[in-house]
N, C-alpha and C. Protein backbone atom coordinates (compact mmCIF):
# COMPACT_ATOMS: atom_id res chain seq x y z
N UNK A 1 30.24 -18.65 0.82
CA UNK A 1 29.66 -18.66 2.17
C UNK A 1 28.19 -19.04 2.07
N UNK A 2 27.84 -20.09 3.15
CA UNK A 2 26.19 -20.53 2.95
C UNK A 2 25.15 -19.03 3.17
N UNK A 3 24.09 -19.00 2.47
CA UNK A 3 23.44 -18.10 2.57
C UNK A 3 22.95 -17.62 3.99
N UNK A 4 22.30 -18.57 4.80
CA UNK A 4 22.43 -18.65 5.98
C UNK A 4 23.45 -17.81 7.24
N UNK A 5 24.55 -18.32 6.84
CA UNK A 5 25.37 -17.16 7.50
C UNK A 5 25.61 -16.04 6.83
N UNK A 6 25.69 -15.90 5.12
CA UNK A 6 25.75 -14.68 4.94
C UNK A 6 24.60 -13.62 5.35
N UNK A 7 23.37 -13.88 5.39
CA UNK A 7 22.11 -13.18 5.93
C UNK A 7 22.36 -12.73 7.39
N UNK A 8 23.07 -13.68 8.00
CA UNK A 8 22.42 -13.46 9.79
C UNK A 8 24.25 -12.49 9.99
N UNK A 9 25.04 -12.47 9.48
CA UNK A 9 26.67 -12.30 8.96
C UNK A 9 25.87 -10.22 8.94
N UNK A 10 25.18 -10.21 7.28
CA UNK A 10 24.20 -8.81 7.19
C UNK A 10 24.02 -8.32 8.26
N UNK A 11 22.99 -9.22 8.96
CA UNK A 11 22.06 -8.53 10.02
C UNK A 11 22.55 -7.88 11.18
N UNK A 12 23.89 -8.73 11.54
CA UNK A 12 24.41 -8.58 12.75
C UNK A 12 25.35 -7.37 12.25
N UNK A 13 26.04 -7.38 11.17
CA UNK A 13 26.98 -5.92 10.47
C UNK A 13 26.48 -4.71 10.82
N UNK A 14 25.18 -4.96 10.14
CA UNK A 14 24.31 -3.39 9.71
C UNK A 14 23.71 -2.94 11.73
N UNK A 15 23.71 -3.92 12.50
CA UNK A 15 23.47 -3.83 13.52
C UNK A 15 24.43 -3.01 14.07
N UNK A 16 25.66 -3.15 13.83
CA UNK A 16 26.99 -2.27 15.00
C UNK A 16 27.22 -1.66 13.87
N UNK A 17 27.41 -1.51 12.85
CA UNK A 17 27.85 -0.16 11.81
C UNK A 17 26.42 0.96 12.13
N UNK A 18 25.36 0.66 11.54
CA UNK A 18 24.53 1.81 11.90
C UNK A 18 24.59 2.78 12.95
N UNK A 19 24.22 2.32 14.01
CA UNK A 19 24.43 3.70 14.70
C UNK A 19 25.62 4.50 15.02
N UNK A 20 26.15 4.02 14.70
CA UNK A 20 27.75 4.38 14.78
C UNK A 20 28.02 5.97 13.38
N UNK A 21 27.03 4.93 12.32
CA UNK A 21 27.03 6.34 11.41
C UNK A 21 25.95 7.20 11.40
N UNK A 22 24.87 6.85 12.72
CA UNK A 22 23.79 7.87 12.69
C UNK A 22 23.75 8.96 12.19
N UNK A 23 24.71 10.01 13.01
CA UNK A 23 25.35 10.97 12.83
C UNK A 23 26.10 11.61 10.94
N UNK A 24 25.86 10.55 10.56
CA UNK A 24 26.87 10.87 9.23
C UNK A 24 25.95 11.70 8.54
N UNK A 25 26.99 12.68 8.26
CA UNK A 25 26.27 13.69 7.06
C UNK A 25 26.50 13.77 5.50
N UNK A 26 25.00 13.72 4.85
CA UNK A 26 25.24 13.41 3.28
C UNK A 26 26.65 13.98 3.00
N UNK A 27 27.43 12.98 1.82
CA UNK A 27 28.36 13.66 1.53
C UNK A 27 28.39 13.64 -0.18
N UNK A 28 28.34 15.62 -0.87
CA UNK A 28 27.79 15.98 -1.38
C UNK A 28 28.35 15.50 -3.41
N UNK A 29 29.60 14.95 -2.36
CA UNK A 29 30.42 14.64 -3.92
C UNK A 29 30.20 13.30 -4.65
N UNK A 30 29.26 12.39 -3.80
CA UNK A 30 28.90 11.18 -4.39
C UNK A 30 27.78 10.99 -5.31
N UNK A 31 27.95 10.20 -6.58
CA UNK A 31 26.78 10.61 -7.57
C UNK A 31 25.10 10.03 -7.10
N UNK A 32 24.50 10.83 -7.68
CA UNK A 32 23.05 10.94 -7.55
C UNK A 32 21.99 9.94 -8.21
N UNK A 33 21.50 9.15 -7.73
CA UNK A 33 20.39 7.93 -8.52
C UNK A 33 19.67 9.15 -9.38
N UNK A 34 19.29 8.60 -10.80
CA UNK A 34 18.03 8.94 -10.81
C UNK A 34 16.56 8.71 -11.36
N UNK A 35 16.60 7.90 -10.55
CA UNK A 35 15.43 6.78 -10.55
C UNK A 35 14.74 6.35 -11.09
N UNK A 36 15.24 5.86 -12.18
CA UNK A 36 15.44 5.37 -13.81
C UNK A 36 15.90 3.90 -13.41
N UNK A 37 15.09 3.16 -14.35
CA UNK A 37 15.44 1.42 -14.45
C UNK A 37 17.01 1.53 -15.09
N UNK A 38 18.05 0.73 -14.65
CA UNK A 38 19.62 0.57 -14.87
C UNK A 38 19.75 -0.75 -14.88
N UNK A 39 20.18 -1.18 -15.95
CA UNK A 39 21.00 -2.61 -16.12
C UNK A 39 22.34 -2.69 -14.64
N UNK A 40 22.48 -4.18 -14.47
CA UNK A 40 23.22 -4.05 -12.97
C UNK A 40 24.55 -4.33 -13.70
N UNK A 41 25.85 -3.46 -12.87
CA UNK A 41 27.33 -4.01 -13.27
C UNK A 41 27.22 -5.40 -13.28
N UNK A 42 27.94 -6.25 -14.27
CA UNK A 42 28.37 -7.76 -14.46
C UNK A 42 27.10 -8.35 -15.13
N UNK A 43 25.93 -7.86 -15.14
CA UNK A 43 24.79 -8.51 -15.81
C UNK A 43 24.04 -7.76 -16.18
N UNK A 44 24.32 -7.37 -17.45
CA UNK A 44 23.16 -6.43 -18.26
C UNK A 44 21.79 -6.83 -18.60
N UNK A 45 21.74 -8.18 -18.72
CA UNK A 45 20.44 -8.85 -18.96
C UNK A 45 19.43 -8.64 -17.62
N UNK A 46 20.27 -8.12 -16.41
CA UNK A 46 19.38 -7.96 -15.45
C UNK A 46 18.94 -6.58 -14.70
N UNK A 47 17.96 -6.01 -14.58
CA UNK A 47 17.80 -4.42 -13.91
C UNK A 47 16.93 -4.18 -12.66
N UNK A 48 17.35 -2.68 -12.11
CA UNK A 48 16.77 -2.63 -10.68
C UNK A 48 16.40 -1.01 -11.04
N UNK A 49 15.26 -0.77 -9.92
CA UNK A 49 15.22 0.62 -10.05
C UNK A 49 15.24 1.35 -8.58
N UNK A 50 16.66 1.90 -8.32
CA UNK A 50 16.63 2.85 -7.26
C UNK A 50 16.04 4.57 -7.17
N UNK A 51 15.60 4.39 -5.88
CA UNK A 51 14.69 5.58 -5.77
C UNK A 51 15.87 6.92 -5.96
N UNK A 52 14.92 8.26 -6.75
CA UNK A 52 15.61 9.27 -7.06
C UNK A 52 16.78 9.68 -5.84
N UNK A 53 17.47 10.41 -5.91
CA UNK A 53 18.16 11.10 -5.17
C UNK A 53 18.88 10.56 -3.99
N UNK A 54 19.30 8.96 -4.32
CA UNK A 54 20.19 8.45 -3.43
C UNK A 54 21.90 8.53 -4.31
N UNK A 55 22.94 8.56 -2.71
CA UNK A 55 23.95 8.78 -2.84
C UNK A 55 24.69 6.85 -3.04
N UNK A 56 25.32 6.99 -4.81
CA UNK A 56 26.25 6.06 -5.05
C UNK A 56 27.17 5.52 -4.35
N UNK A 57 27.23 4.85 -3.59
CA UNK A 57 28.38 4.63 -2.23
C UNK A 57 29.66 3.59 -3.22
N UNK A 58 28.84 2.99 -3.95
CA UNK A 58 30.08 2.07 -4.49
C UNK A 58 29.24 0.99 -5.50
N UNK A 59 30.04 0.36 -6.53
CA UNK A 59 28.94 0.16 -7.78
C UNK A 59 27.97 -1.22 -6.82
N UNK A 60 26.35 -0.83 -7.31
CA UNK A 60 25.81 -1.85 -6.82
C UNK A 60 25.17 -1.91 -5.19
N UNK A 61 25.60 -0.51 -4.60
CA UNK A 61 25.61 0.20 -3.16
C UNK A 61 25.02 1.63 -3.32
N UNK A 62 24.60 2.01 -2.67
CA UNK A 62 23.52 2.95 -2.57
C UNK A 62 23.06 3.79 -1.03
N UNK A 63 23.21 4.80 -0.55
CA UNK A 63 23.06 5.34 0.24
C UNK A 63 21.80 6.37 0.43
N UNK A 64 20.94 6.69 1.13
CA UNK A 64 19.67 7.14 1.59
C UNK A 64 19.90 8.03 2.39
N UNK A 65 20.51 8.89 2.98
CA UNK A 65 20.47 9.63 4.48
C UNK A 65 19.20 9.98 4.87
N UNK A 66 19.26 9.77 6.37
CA UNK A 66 18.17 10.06 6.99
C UNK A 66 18.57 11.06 8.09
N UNK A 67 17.44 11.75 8.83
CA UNK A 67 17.82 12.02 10.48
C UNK A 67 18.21 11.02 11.62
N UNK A 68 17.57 9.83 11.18
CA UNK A 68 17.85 8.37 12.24
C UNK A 68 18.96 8.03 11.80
N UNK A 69 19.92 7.87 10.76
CA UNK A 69 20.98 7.27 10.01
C UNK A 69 20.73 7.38 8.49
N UNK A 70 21.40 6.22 8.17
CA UNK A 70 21.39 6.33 6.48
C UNK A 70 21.25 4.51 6.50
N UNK A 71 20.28 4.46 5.54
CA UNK A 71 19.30 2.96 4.74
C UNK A 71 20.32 2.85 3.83
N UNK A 72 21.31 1.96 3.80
CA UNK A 72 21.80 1.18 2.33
C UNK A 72 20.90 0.02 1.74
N UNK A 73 21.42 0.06 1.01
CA UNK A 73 20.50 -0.61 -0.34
C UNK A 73 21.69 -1.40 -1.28
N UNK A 74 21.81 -2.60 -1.69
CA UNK A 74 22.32 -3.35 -2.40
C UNK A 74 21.75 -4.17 -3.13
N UNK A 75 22.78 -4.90 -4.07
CA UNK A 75 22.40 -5.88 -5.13
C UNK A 75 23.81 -6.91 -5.53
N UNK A 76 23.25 -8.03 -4.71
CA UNK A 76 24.82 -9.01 -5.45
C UNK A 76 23.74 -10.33 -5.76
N UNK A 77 24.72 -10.95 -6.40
CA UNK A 77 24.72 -12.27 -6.76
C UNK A 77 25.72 -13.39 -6.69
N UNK A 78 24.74 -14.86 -5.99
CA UNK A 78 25.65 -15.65 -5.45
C UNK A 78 24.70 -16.77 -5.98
N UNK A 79 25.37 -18.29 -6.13
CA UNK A 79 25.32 -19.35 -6.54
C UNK A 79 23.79 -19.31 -5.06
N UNK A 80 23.00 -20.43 -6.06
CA UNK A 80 21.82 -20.73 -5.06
C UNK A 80 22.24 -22.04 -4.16
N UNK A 81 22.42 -21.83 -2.66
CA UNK A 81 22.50 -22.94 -1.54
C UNK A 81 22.07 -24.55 -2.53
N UNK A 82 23.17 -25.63 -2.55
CA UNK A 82 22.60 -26.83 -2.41
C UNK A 82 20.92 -27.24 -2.27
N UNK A 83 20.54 -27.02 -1.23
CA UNK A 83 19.42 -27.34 -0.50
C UNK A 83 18.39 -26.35 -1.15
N UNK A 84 18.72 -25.39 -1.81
CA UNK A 84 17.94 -24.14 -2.29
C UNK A 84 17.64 -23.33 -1.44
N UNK A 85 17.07 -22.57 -2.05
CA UNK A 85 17.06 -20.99 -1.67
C UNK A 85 15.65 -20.72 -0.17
N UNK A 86 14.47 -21.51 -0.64
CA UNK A 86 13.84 -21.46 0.54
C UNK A 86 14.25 -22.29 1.64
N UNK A 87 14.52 -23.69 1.06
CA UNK A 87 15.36 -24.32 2.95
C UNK A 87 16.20 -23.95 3.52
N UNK A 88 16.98 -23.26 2.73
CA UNK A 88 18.23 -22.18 3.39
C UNK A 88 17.75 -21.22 4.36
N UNK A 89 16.63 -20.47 3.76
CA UNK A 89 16.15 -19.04 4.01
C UNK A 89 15.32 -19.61 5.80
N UNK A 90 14.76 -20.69 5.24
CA UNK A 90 13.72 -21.00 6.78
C UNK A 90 14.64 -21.64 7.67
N UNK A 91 15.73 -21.72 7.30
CA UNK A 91 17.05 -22.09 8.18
C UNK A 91 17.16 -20.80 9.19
N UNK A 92 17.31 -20.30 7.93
CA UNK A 92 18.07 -18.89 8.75
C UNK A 92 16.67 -17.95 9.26
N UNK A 93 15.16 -18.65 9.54
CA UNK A 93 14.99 -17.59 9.82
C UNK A 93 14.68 -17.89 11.38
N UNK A 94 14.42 -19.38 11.31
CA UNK A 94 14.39 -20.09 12.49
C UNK A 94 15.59 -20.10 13.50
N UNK A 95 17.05 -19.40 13.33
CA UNK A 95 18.00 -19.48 13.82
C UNK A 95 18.18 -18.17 14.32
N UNK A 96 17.61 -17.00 13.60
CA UNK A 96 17.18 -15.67 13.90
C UNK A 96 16.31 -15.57 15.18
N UNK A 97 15.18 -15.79 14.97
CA UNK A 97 13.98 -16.28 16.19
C UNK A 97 14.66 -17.04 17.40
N UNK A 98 15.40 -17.49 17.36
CA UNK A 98 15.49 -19.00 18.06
C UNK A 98 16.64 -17.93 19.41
N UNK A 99 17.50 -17.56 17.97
CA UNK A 99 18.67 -16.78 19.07
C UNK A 99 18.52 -15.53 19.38
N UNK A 100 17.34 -15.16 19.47
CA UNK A 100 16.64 -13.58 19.99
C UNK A 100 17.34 -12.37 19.49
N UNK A 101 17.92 -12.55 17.90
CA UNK A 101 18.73 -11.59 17.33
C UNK A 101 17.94 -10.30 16.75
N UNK A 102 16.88 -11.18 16.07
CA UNK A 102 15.56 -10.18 15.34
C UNK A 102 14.29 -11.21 15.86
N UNK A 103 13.46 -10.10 15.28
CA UNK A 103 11.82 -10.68 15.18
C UNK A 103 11.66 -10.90 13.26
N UNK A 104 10.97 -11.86 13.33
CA UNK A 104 10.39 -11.67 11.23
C UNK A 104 9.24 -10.78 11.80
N UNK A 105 9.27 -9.55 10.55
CA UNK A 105 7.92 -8.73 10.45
C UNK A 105 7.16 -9.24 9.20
N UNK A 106 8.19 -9.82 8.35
CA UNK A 106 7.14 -10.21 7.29
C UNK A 106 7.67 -11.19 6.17
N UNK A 107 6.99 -11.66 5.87
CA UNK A 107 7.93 -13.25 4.90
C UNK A 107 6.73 -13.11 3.83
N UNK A 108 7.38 -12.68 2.44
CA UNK A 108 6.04 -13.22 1.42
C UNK A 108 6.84 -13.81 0.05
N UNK A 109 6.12 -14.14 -0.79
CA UNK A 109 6.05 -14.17 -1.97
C UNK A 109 5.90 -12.80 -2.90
N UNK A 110 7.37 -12.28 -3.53
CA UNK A 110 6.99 -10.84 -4.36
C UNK A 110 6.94 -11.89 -6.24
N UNK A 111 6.04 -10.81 -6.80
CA UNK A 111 5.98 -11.14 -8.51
C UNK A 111 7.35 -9.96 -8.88
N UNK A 112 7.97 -10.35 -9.74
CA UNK A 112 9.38 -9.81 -10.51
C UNK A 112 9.21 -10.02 -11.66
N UNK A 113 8.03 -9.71 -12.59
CA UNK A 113 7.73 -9.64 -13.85
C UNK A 113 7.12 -11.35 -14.04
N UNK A 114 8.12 -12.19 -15.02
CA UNK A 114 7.91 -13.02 -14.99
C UNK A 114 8.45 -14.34 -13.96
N UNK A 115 9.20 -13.57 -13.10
CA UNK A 115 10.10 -14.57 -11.84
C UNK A 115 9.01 -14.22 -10.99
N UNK A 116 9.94 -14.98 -9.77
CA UNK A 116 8.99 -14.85 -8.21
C UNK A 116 10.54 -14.91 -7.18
N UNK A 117 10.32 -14.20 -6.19
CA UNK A 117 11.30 -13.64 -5.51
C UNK A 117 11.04 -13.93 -3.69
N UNK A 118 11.48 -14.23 -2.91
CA UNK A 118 10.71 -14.17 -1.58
C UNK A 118 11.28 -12.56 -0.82
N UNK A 119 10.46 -12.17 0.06
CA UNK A 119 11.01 -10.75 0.71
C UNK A 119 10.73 -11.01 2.02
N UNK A 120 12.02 -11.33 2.81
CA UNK A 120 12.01 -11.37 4.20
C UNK A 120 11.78 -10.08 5.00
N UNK A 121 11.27 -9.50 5.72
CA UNK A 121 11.63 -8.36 6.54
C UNK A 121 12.00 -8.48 7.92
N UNK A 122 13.24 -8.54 8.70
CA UNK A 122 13.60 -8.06 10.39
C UNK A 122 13.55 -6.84 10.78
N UNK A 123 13.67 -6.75 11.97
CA UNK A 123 13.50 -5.93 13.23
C UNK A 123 14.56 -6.80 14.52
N UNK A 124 15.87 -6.03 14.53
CA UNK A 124 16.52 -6.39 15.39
C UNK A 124 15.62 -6.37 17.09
N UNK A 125 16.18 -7.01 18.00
CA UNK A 125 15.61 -7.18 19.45
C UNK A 125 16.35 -6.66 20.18
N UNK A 126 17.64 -6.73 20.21
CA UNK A 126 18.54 -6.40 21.26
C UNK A 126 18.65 -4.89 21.05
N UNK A 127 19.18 -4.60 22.37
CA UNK A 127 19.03 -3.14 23.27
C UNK A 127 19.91 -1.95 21.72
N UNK A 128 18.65 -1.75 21.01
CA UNK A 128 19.81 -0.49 19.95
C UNK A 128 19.10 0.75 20.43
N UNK A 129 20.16 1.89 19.47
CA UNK A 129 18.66 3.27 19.47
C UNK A 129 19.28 3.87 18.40
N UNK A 130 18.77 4.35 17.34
CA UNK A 130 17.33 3.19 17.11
C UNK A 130 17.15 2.25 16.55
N UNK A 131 16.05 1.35 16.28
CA UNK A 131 16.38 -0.33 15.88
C UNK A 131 15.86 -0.17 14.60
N UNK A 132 16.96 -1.21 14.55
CA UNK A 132 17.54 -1.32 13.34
C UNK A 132 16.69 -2.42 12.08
N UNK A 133 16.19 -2.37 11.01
CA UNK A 133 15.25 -3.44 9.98
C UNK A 133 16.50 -4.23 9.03
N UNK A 134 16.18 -5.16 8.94
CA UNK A 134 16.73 -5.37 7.36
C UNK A 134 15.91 -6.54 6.52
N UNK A 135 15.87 -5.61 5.27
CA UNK A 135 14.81 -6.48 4.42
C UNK A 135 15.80 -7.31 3.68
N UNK A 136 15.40 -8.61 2.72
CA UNK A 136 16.11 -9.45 1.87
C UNK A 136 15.14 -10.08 1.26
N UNK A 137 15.57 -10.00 -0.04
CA UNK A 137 14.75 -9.99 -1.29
C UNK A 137 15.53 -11.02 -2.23
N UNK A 138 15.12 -12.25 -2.09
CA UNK A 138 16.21 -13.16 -3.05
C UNK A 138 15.22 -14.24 -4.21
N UNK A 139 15.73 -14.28 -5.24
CA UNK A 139 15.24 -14.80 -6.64
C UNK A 139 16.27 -15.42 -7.04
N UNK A 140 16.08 -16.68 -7.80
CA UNK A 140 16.94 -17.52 -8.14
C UNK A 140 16.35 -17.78 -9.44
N UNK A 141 17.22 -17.54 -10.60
CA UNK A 141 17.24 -17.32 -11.55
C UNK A 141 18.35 -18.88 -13.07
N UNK A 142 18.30 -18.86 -13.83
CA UNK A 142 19.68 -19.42 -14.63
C UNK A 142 20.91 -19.62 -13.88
N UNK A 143 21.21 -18.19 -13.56
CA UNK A 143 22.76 -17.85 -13.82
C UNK A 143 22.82 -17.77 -12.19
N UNK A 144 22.10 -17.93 -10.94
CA UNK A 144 22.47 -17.90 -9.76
C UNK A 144 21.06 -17.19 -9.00
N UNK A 145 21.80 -16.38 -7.79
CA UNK A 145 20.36 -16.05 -7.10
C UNK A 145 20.74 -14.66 -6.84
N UNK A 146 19.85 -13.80 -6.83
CA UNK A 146 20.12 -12.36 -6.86
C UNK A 146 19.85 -12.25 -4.95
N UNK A 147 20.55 -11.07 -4.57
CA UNK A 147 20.12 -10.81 -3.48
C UNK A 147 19.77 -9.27 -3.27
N UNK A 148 18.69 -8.81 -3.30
CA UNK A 148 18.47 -7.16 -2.71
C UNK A 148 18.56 -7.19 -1.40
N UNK A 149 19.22 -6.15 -0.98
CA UNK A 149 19.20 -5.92 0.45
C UNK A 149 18.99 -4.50 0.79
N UNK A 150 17.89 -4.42 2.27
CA UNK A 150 17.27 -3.12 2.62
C UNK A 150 17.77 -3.26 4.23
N UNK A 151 18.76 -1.70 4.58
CA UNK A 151 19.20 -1.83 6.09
C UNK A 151 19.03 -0.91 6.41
N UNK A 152 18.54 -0.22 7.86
CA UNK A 152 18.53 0.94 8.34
C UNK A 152 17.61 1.02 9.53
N UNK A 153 17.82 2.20 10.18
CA UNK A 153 16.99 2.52 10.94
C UNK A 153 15.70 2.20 10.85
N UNK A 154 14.29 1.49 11.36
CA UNK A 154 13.16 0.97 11.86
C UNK A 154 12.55 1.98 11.36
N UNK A 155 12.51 3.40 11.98
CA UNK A 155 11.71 4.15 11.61
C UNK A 155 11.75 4.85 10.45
N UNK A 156 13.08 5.07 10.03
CA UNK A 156 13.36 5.71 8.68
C UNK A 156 12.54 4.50 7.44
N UNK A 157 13.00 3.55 7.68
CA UNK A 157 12.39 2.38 6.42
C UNK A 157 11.45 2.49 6.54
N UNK A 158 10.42 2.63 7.91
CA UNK A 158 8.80 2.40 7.71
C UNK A 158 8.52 4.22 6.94
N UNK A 159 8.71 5.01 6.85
CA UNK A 159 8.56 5.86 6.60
C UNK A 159 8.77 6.26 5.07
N UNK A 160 9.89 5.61 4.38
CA UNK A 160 10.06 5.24 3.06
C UNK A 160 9.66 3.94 2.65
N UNK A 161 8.79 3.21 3.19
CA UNK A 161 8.58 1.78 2.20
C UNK A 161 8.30 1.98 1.12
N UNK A 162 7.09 2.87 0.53
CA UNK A 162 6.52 2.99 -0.76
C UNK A 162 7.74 2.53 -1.17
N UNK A 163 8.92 3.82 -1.30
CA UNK A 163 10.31 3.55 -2.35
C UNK A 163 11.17 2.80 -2.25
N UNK A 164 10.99 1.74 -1.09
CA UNK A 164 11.95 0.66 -0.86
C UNK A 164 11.34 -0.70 -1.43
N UNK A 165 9.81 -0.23 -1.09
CA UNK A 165 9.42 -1.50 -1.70
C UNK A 165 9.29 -1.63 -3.63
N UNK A 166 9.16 -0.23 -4.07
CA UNK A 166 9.18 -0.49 -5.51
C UNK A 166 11.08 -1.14 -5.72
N UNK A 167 12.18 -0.49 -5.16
CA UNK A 167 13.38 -1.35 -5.07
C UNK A 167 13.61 -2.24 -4.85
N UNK A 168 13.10 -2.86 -4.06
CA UNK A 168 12.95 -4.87 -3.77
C UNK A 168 12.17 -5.74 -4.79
N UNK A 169 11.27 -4.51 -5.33
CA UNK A 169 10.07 -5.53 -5.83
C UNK A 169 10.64 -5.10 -7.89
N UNK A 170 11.24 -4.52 -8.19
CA UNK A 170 11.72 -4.14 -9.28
C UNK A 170 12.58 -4.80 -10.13
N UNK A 171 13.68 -6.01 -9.30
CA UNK A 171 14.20 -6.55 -10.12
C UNK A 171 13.80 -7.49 -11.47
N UNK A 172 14.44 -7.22 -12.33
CA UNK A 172 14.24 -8.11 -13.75
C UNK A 172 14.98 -8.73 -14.32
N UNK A 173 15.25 -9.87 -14.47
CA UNK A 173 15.96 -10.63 -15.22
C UNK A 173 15.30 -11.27 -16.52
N UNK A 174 15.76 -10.95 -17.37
CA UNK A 174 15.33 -11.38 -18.88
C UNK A 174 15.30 -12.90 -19.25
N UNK A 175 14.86 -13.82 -19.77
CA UNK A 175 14.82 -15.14 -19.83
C UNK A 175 16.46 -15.06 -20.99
N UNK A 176 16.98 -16.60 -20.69
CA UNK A 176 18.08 -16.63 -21.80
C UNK A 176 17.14 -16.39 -23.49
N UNK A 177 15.91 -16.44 -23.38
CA UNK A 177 15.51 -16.72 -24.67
C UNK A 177 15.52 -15.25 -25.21
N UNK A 178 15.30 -14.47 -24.51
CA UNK A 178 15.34 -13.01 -24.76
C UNK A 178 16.53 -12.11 -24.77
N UNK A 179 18.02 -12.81 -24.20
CA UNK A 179 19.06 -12.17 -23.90
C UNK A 179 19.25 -12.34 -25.51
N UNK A 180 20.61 -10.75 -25.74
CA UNK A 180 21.57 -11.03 -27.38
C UNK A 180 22.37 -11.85 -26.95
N UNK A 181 23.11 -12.44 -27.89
CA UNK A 181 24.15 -12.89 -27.67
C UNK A 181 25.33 -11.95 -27.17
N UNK A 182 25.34 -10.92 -27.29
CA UNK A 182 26.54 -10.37 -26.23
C UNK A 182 26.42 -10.43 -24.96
N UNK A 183 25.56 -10.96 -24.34
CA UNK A 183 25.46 -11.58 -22.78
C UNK A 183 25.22 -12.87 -22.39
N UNK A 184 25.49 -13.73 -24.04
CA UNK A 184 25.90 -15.55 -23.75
C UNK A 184 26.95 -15.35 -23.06
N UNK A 185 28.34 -14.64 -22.85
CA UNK A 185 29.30 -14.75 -22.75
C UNK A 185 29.32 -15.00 -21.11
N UNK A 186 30.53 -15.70 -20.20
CA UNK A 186 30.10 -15.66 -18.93
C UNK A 186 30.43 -14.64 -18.39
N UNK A 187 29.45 -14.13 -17.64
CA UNK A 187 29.86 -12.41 -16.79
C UNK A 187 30.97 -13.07 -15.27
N UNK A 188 31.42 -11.99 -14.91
CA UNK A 188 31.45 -12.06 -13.44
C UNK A 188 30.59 -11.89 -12.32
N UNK A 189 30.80 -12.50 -10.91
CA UNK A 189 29.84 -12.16 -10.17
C UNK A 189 29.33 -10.68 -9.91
N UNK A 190 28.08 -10.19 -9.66
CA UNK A 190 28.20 -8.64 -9.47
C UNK A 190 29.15 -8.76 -7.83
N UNK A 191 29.36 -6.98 -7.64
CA UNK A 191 30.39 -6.67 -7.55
C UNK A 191 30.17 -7.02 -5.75
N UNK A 192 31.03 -7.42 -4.50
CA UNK A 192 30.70 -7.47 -3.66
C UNK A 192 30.05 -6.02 -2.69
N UNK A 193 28.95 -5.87 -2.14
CA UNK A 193 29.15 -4.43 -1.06
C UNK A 193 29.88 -4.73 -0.59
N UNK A 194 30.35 -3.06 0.25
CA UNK A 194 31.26 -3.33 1.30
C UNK A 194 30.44 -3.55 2.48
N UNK A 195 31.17 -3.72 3.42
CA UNK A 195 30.29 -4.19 5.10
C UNK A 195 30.47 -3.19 5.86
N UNK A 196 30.84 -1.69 5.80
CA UNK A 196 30.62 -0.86 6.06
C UNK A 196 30.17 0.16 5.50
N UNK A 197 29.70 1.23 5.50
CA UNK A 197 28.67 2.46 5.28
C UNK A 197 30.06 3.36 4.23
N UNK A 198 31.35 2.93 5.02
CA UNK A 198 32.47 4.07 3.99
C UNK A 198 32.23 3.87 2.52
N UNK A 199 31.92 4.76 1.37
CA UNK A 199 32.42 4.43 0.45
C UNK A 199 33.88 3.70 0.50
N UNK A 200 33.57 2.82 -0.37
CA UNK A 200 35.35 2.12 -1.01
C UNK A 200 35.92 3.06 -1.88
């Protein structure tokens, strides 16, 4: 799927699933981050660091509860758009704007050790309560383009950025010159999230 629709595909998901699970209460049997740098399922050569004391929703998925809802947090990887990764991205952000879905709060350039990564941030428009952010954090790398993704309630995210932003801004991918050879081998894609808040 073009990146493009998979982003605006996100935005519009996390839009009608969220409040729907406002209400959801931590559930106590799912394992615990702890907020320690972790090699990612399907690519060990690459790592992220999620903030302490979030709930494991599913490998690569990550849950936050809040009083406003609950902030998921992900990590996949997908082949980089033809056209690449920024004409894609200003595709989609101009198509965002254009169709009064979100506002951009913020578009930059993040450092990822020795990579460079861009970090989009939205703010849905249409009538929610409460409104809803989602950040996207994408680096294109060798082996494809990583995607972090930050969703949740407006006010809950502004209230945790410190720890969302060390999670967006944390990924590492090792150069091939530095990988062993037990990760020449070809991995699989990491693992898909799901598009709803249920654990799988």
């Amino acid at each position: 799927m073009p990146v493009a629709s998979r982003i605006l595909q996100l935005l519009m998901a996390f839009t009608l699933v969220l409040p729907a699970c406002s209400g959801a209460e931590t559930m106590p049997d799912l394992p615990k981050t702890d907020g320690l740098r972790h090699s990612l399922l399907g690519a060990p050569y690459a790592s992220v660091i999620v903030p302490k004391g979030l709930e494991t929703a599913a490998p690569l998925t990550w849950l936050w509860p809040t009083n406003d809802g609950p902030i998921l947090l992900t990590v996949r990887r997908q082949q980089e758009p033809p056209e690449g990764m920024n004409a894609q991205l200003d595709q989609v952000i101009r198509q965002m704007q254009q169709g009064g879905d979100a506002d951009l709060m913020g578009d930059r350039v993040v450092q990822l050790g020795d990579l460079e990564g861009r970090l989009v941030e939205a703010t849905t428009l249409r009538k929610q309560d409460p409104p809803t952010s989602l950040w996207l954090m994408l680096c294109v790398v060798e082996d494809g383009m990583y995607a972090l993704t930050v969703a949740g309630p407006t006010g809950a995210i502004k209230d945790r950025r410190k720890e969302l932003l060390t999670f967006v801004e944390s990924l590492r991918v090792a150069l091939p010159s530095e990988r062993g050879p037990q990760v020449e081998k070809p991995v699989p894609d990491l693992v898909e999230p799901p598009t709803a808040l249920t654990p799988q």
